[in-house]
mmCIF file of C-alpha atoms and ligand atoms in Angstrom:
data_model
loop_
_atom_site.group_PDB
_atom_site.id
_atom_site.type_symbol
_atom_site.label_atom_id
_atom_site.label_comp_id
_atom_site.label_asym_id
_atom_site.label_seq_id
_atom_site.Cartn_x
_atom_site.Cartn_y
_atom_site.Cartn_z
ATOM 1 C CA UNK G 1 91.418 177.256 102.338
ATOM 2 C CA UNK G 2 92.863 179.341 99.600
ATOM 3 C CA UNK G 3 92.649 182.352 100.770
ATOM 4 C CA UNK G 4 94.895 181.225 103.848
ATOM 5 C CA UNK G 5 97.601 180.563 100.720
ATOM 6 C CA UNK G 6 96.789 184.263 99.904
ATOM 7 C CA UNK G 7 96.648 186.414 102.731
ATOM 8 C CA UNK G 8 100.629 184.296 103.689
ATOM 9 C CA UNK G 9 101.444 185.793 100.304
ATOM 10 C CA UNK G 10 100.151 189.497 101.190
ATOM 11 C CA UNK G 11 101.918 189.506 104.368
ATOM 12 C CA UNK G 12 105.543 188.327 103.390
ATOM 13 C CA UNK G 13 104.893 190.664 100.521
ATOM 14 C CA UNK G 14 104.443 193.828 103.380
ATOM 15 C CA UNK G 15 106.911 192.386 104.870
ATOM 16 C CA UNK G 16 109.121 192.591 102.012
ATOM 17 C CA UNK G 17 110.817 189.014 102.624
ATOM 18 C CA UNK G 18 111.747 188.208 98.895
ATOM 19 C CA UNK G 19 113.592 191.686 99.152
ATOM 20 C CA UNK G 20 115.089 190.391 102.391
ATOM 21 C CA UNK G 21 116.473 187.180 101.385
ATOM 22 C CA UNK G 22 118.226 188.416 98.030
ATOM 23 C CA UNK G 23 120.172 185.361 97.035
ATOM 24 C CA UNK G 24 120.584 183.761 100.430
ATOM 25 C CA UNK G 25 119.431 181.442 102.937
ATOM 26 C CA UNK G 26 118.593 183.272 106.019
ATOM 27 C CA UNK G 27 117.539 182.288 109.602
ATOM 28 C CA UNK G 28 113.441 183.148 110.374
ATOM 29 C CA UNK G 29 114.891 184.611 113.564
ATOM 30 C CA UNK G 30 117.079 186.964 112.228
ATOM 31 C CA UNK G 31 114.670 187.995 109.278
ATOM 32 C CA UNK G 32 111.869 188.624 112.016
ATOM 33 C CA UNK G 33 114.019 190.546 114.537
ATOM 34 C CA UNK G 34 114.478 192.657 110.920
ATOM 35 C CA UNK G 35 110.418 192.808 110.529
ATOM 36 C CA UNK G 36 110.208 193.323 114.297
ATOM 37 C CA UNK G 37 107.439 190.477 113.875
ATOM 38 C CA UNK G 38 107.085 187.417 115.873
ATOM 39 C CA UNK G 39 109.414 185.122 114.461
ATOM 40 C CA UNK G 40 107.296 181.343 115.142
ATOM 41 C CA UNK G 41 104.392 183.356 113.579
ATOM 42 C CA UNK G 42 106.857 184.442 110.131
ATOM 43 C CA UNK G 43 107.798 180.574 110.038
ATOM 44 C CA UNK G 44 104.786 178.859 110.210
ATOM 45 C CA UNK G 45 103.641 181.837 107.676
ATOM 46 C CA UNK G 46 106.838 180.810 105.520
ATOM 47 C CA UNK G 47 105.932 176.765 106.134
ATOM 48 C CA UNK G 48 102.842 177.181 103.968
ATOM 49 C CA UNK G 49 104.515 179.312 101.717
ATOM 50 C CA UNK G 50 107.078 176.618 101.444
ATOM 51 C CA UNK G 51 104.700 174.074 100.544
ATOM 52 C CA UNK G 52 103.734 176.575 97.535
ATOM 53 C CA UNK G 53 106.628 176.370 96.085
ATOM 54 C CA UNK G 54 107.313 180.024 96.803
ATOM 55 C CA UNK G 55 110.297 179.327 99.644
ATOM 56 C CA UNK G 56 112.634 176.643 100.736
ATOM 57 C CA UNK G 57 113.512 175.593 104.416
ATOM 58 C CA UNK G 58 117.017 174.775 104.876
ATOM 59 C CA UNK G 59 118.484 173.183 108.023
ATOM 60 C CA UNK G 60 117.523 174.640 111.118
ATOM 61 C CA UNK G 61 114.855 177.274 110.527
ATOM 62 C CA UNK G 62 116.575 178.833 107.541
ATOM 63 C CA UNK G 63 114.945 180.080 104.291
ATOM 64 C CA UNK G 64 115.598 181.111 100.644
ATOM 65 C CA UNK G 65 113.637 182.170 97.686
ATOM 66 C CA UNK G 66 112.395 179.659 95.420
ATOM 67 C CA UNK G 67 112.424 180.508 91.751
ATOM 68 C CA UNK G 68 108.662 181.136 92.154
ATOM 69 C CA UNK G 69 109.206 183.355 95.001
ATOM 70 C CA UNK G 70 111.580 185.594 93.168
ATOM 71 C CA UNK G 71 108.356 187.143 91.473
ATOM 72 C CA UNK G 72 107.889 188.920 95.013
ATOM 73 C CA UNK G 73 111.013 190.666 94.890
ATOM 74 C CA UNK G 74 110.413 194.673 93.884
ATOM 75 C CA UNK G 75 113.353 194.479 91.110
ATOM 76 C CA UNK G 76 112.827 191.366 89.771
ATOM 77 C CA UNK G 77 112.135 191.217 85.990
ATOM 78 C CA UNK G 78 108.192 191.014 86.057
ATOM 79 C CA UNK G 79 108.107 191.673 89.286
ATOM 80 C CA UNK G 80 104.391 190.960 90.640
ATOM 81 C CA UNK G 81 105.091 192.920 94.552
ATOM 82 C CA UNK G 82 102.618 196.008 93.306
ATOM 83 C CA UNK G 83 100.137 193.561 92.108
ATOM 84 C CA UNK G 84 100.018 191.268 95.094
ATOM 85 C CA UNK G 85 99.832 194.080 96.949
ATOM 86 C CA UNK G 86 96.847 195.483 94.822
ATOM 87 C CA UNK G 87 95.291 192.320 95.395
ATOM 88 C CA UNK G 88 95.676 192.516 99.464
ATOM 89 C CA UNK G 89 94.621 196.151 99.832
ATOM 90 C CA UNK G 90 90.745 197.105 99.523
ATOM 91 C CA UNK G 91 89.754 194.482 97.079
ATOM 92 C CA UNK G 92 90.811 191.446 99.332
ATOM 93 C CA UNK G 93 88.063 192.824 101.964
ATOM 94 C CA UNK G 94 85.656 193.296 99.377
ATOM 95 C CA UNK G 95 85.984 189.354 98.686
ATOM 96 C CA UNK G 96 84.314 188.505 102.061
ATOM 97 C CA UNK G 97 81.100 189.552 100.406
ATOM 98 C CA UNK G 98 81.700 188.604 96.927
ATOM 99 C CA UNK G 99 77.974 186.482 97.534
ATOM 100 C CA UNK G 100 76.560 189.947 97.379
ATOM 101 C CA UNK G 101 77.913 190.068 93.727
ATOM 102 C CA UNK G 102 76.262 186.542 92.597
ATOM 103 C CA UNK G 103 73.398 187.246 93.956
ATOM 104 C CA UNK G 104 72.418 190.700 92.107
ATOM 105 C CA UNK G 105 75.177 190.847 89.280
ATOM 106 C CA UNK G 106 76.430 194.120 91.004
ATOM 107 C CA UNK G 107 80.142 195.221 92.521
ATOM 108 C CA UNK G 108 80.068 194.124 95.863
ATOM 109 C CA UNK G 109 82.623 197.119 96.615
ATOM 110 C CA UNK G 110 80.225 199.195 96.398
ATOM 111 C CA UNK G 111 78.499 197.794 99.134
ATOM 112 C CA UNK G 112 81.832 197.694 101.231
ATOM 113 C CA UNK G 113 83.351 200.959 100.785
ATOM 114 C CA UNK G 114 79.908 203.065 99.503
ATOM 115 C CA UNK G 115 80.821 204.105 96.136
ATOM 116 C CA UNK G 116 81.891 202.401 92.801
ATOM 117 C CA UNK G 117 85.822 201.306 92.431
ATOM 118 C CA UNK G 118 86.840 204.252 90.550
ATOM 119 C CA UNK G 119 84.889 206.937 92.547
ATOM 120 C CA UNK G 120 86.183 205.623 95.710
ATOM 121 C CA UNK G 121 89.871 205.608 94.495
ATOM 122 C CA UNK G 122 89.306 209.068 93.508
ATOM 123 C CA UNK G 123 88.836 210.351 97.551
ATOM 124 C CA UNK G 124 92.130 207.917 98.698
ATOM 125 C CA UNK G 125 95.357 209.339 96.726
ATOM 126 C CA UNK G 126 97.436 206.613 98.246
ATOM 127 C CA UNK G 127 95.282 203.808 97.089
ATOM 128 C CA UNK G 128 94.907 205.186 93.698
ATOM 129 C CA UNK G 129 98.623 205.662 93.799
ATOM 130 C CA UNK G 130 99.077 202.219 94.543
ATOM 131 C CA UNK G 131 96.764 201.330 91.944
ATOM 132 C CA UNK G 132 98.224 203.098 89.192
ATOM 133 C CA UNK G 133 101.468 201.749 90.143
ATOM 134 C CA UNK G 134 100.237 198.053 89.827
ATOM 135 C CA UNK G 135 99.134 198.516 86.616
ATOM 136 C CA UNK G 136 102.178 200.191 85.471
ATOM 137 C CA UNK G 137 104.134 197.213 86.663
ATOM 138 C CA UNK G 138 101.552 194.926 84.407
ATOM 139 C CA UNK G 139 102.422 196.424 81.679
ATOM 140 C CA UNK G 140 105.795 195.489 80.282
ATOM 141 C CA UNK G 141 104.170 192.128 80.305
ATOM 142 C CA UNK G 142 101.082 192.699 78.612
ATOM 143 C CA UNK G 143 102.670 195.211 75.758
ATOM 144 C CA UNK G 144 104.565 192.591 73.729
ATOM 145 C CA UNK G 145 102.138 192.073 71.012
ATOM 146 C CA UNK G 146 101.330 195.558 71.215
ATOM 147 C CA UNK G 147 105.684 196.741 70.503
ATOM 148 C CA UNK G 148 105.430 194.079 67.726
ATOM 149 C CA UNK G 149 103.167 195.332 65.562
ATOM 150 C CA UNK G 150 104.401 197.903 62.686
ATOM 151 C CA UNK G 151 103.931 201.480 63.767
ATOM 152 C CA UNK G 152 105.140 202.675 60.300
ATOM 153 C CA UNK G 153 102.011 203.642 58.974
ATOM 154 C CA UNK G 154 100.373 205.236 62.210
ATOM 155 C CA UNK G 155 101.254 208.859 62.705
ATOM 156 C CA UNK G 156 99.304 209.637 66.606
ATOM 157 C CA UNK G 157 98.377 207.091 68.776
ATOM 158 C CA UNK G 158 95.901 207.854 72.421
ATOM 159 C CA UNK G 159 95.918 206.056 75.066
ATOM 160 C CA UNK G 160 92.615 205.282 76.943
ATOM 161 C CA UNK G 161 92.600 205.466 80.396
ATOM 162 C CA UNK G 162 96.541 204.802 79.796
ATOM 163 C CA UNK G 163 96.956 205.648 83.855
ATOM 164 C CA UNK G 164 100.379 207.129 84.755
ATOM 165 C CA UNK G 165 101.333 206.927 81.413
ATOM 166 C CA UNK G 166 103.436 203.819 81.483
ATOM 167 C CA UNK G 167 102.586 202.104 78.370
ATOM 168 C CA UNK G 168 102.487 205.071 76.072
ATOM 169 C CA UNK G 169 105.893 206.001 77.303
ATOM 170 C CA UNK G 170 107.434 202.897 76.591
ATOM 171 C CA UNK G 171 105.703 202.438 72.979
ATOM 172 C CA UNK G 172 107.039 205.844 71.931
ATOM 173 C CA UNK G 173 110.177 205.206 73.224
ATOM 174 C CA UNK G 174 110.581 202.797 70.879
ATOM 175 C CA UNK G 175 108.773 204.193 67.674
ATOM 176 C CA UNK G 176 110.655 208.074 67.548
ATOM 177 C CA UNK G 177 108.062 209.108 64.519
ATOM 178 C CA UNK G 178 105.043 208.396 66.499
ATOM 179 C CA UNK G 179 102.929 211.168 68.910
ATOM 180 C CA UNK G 180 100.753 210.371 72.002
ATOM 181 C CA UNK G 181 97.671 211.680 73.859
ATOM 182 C CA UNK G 182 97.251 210.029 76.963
ATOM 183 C CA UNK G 183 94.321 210.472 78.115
ATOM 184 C CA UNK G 184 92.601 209.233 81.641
ATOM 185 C CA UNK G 185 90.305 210.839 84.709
ATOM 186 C CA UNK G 186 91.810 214.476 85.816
ATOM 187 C CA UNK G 187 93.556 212.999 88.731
ATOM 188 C CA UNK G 188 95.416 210.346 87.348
ATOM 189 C CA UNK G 189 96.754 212.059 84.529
ATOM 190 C CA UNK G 190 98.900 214.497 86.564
ATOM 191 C CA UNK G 191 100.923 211.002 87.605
ATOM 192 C CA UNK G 192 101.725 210.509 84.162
ATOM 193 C CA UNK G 193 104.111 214.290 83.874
ATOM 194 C CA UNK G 194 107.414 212.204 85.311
ATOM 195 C CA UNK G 195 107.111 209.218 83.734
ATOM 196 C CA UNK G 196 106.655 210.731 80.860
ATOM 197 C CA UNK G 197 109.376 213.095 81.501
ATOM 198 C CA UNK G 198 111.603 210.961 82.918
ATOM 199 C CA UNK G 199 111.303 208.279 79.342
ATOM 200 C CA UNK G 200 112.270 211.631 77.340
ATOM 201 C CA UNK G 201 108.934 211.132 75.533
ATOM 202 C CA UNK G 202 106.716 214.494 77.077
ATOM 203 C CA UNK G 203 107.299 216.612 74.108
ATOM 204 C CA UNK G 204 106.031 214.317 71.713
ATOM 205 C CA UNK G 205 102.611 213.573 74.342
ATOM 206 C CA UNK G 206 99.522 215.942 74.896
ATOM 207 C CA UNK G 207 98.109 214.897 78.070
ATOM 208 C CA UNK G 208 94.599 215.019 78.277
ATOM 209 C CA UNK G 209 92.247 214.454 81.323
ATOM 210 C CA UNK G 210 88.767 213.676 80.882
ATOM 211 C CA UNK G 211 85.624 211.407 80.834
ATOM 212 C CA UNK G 212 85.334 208.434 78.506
ATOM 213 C CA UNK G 213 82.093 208.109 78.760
ATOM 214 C CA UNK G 214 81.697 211.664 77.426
ATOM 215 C CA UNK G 215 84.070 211.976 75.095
ATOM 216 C CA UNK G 216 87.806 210.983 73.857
ATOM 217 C CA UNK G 217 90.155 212.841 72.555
ATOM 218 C CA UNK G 218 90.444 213.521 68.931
ATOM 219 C CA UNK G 219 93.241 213.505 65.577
ATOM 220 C CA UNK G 220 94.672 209.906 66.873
ATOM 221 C CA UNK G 221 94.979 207.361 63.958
ATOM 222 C CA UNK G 222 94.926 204.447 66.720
ATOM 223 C CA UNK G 223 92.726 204.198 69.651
ATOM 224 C CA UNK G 224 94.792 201.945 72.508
ATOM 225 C CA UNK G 225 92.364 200.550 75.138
ATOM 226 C CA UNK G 226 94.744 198.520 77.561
ATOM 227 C CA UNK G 227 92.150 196.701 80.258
ATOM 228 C CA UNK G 228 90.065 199.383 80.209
ATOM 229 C CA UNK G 229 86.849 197.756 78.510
ATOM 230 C CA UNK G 230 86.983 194.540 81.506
ATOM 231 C CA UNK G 231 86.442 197.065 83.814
ATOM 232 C CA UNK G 232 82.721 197.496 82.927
ATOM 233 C CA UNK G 233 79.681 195.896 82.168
ATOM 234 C CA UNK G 234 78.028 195.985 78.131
ATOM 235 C CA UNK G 235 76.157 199.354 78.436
ATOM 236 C CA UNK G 236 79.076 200.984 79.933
ATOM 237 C CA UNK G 237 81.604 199.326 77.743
ATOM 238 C CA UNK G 238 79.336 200.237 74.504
ATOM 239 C CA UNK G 239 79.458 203.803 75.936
ATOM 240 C CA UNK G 240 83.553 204.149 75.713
ATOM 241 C CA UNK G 241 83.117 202.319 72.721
ATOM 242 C CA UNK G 242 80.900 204.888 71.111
ATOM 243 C CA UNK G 243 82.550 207.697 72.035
ATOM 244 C CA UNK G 244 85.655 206.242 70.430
ATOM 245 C CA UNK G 245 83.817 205.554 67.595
ATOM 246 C CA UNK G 246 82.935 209.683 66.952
ATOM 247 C CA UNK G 247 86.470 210.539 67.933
ATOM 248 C CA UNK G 248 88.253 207.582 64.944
ATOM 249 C CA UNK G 249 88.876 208.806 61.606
ATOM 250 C CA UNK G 250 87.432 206.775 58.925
ATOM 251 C CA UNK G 251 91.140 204.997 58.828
ATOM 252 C CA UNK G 252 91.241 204.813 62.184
ATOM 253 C CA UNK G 253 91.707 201.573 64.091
ATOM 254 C CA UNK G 254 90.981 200.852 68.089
ATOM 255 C CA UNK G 255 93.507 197.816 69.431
ATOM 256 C CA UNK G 256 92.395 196.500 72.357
ATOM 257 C CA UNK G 257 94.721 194.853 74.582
ATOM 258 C CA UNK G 258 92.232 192.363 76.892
ATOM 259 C CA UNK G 259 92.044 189.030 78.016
ATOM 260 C CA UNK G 260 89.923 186.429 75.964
ATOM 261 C CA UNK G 261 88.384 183.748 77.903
ATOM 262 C CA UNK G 262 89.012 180.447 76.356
ATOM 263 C CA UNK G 263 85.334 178.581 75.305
ATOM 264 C CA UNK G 264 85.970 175.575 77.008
ATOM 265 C CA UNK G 265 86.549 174.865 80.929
ATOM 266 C CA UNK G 266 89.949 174.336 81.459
ATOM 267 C CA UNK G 267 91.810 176.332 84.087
ATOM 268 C CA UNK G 268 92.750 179.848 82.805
ATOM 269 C CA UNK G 269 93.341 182.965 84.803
ATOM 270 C CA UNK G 270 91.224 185.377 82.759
ATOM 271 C CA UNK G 271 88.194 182.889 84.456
ATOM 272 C CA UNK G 272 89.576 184.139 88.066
ATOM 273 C CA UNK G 273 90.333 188.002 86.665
ATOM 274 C CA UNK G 274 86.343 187.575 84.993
ATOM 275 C CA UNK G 275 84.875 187.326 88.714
ATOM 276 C CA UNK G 276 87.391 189.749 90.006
ATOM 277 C CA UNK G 277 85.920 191.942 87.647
ATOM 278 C CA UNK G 278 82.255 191.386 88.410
ATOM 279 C CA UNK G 279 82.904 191.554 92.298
ATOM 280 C CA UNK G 280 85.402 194.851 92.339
ATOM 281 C CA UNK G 281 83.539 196.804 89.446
ATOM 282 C CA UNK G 282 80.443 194.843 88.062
ATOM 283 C CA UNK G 283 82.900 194.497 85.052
ATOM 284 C CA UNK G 284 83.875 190.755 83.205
ATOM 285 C CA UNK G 285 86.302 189.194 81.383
ATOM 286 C CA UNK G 286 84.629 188.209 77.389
ATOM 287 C CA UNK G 287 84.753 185.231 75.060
ATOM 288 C CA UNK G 288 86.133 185.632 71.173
ATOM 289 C CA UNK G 289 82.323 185.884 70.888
ATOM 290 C CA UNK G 290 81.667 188.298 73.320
ATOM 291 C CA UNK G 291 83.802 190.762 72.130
ATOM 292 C CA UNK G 292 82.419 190.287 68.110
ATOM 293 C CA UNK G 293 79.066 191.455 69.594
ATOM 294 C CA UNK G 294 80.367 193.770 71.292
ATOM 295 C CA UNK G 295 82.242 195.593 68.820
ATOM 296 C CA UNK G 296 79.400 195.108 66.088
ATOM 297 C CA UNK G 297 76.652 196.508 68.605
ATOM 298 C CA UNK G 298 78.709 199.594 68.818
ATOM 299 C CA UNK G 299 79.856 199.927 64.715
ATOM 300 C CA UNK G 300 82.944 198.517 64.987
ATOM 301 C CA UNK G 301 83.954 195.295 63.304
ATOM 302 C CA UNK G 302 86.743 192.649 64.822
ATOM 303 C CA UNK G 303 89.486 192.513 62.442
ATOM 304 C CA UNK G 304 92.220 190.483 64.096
ATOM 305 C CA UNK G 305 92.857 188.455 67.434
ATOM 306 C CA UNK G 306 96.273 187.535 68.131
ATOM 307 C CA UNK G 307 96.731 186.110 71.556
ATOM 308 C CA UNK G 308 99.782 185.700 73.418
ATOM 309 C CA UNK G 309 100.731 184.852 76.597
ATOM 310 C CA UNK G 310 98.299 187.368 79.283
ATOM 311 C CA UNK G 311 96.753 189.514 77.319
ATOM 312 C CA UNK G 312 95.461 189.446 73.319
ATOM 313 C CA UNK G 313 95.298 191.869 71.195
ATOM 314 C CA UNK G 314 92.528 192.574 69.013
ATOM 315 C CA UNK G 315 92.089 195.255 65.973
ATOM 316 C CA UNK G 316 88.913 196.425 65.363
ATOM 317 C CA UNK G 317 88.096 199.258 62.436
ATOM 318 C CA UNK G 318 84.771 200.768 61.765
ATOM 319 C CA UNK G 319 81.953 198.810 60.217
HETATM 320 C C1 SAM M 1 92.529 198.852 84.728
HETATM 321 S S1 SAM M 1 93.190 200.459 84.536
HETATM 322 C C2 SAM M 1 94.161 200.239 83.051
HETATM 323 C C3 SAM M 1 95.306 201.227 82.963
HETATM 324 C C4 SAM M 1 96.232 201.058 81.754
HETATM 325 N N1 SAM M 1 95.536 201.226 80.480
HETATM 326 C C5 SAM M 1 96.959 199.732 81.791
HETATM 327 O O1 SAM M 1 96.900 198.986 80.826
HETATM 328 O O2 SAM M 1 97.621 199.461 82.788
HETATM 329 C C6 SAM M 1 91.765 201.382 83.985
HETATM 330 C C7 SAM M 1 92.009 202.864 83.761
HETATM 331 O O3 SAM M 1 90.769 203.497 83.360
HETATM 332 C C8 SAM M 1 90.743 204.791 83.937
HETATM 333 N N2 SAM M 1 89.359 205.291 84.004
HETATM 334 C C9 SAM M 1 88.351 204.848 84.804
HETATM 335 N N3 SAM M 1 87.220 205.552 84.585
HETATM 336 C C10 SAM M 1 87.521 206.474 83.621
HETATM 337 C C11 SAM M 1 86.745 207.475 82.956
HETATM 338 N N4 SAM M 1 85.448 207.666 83.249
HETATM 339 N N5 SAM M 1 87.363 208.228 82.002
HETATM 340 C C12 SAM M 1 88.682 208.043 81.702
HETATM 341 N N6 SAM M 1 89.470 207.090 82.293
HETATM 342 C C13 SAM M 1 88.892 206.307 83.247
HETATM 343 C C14 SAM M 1 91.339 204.540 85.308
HETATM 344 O O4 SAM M 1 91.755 205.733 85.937
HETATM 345 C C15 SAM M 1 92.486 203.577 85.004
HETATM 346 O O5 SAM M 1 93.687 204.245 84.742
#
């Protein structure tokens, strides 16, 4: 009954409860005259939310955030609002026939909305909006290991399918010697003008829209590919590979900031993100292993793995 646990989540999250309670107990009455929603349905919603640890009933039909609950507030410090709502929007319905997926190894959204992920995201400007948004808000927690490596001796860094520009801003905001490309699909990239703007970054970032599966941009020293590679199966993946590969200089390096799936079968959420993958894009989540073959079968060789606590990052350099 999971997904009862889930869809609970998605609607407080609409509703924007965390926001709502900010600090304080409140009465379910009050909060769902505020929602204009039917206020038995909110708490028996917020009951089983309760029970998650995400809220705490007080006397009398009151309720307050509970530590783990504070993650669905919009301005809280890792804030995960975009993401749950990424998760609720077009990828929750394409769950219902995730069977589809087992049974021929292919996206099952493509048999829900008609067309592959990105295509599809491509025709809705709010959903891709949305999108790009959630990822932006992933990314001051997956960047760590990326800020802590030395910068000193790179001179120009691009960003693969870096989105609205989120990451790149933030990295150059903190090393003032480097330069950026960002580069993603034509319609993203014009997202990335304000942020990049805004971070006081733009004149030191060509933006560059384009096709990674054609080519990349070249004259970077470091190639940053931030969950891009998950997002498709090995041919594809060997494709961006390759095209970074005749874009690198020969002291170029790629850093690729994925997931590694443990080799053993303990619980670990890049397990759940691996079958997200397969079911939303025909994409997966890779082994230590995995990702050696991977680089090898496209020229590149796996240098260094340093994990941390979402994401790892992994140096690879030309073979
Ligand atoms: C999962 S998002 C990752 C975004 C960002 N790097 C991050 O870490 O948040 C994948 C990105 O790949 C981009 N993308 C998909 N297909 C592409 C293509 N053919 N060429 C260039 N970028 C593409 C998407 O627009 C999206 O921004």
């Amino acid at each position: 009954m999971g997904y009862i646990v889930s869809q609970s989540i998605f609607t407080v999250n609409e509703l924007r409860i965390a926001d709502r309670l900010d600090g304080r107990p409140r009465h379910v009455a009050d909060l769902a005259h505020e929602c204009s929603v039917d206020a038995d349905a909110l708490h028996r919603t917020l009951r089983v939310l309760a029970a998650e640890d995400l809220f705490q009933e007080g006397p009398a039909g009151t309720f307050r955030l509970a530590p783990l609950g504070e993650l669905l507030r919009t301005d809280a410090p890792g804030s995960l609002h975009e993401f749950a709502n990424l998760m609720a929007g077009e990828s929750y319905r394409v769950w219902a026939d995730s069977a589809y997926s087992v049974r021929t190894g292919k996206p099952a959204f493509d048999l829900v909305h008609g067309r592959p992920h990105f295509d599809w995201l491509a025709e809705h400007a709010d959903a891709a909006r949305d999108f790009n948004r959630a990822q932006a808000s992933l990314v001051a927690q997956r960047l760590l290991p990326l800020l802590e490596r030395d910068w000193n001796d790179v001179k120009t860094v691009v960003d693969i399918g870096g989105g609205n520009g989120t990451l790149l801003a933030t990295l150059l905001g903190q090393e003032p010697h480097l330069e950026g490309v960002l580069f993603d699909l034509p319609h993203v990239v014009t997202e990335a003008e304000t942020s990049l703007t805004e971070s006081g970054v733009r004149n030191r970032t060509r933006i560059v829209g384009g096709d990674f599966f054609v080519e990349v941009p070249d004259g970077g020293d470091v190639y940053v590919l931030a969950q891009i590679l998950h997002d498709w199966n090995e041919e594809k993946a060997l494709g961006i590979l390759r095209s970074c590969r005749k874009a690198l200089p020969a002291h170029g390096r790629i850093l690729i900031l994925e997931q590694v799936i443990p080799e053993d079968n303990e619980p670990h959420p890049a397990k759940l993100l691996d079958l997200h993958m397969l079911v939303l894009l025909g994409g997966r989540e890779r082994t230590e292993t995995d990702w050696r073959s991977l680089l090898t079968d496209s020229g590149f060789r796996l240098d260094s793995v340093e994990h941390s606590g979402r994401s790892s990052l992994m140096t690879a350099v030309l073979d």
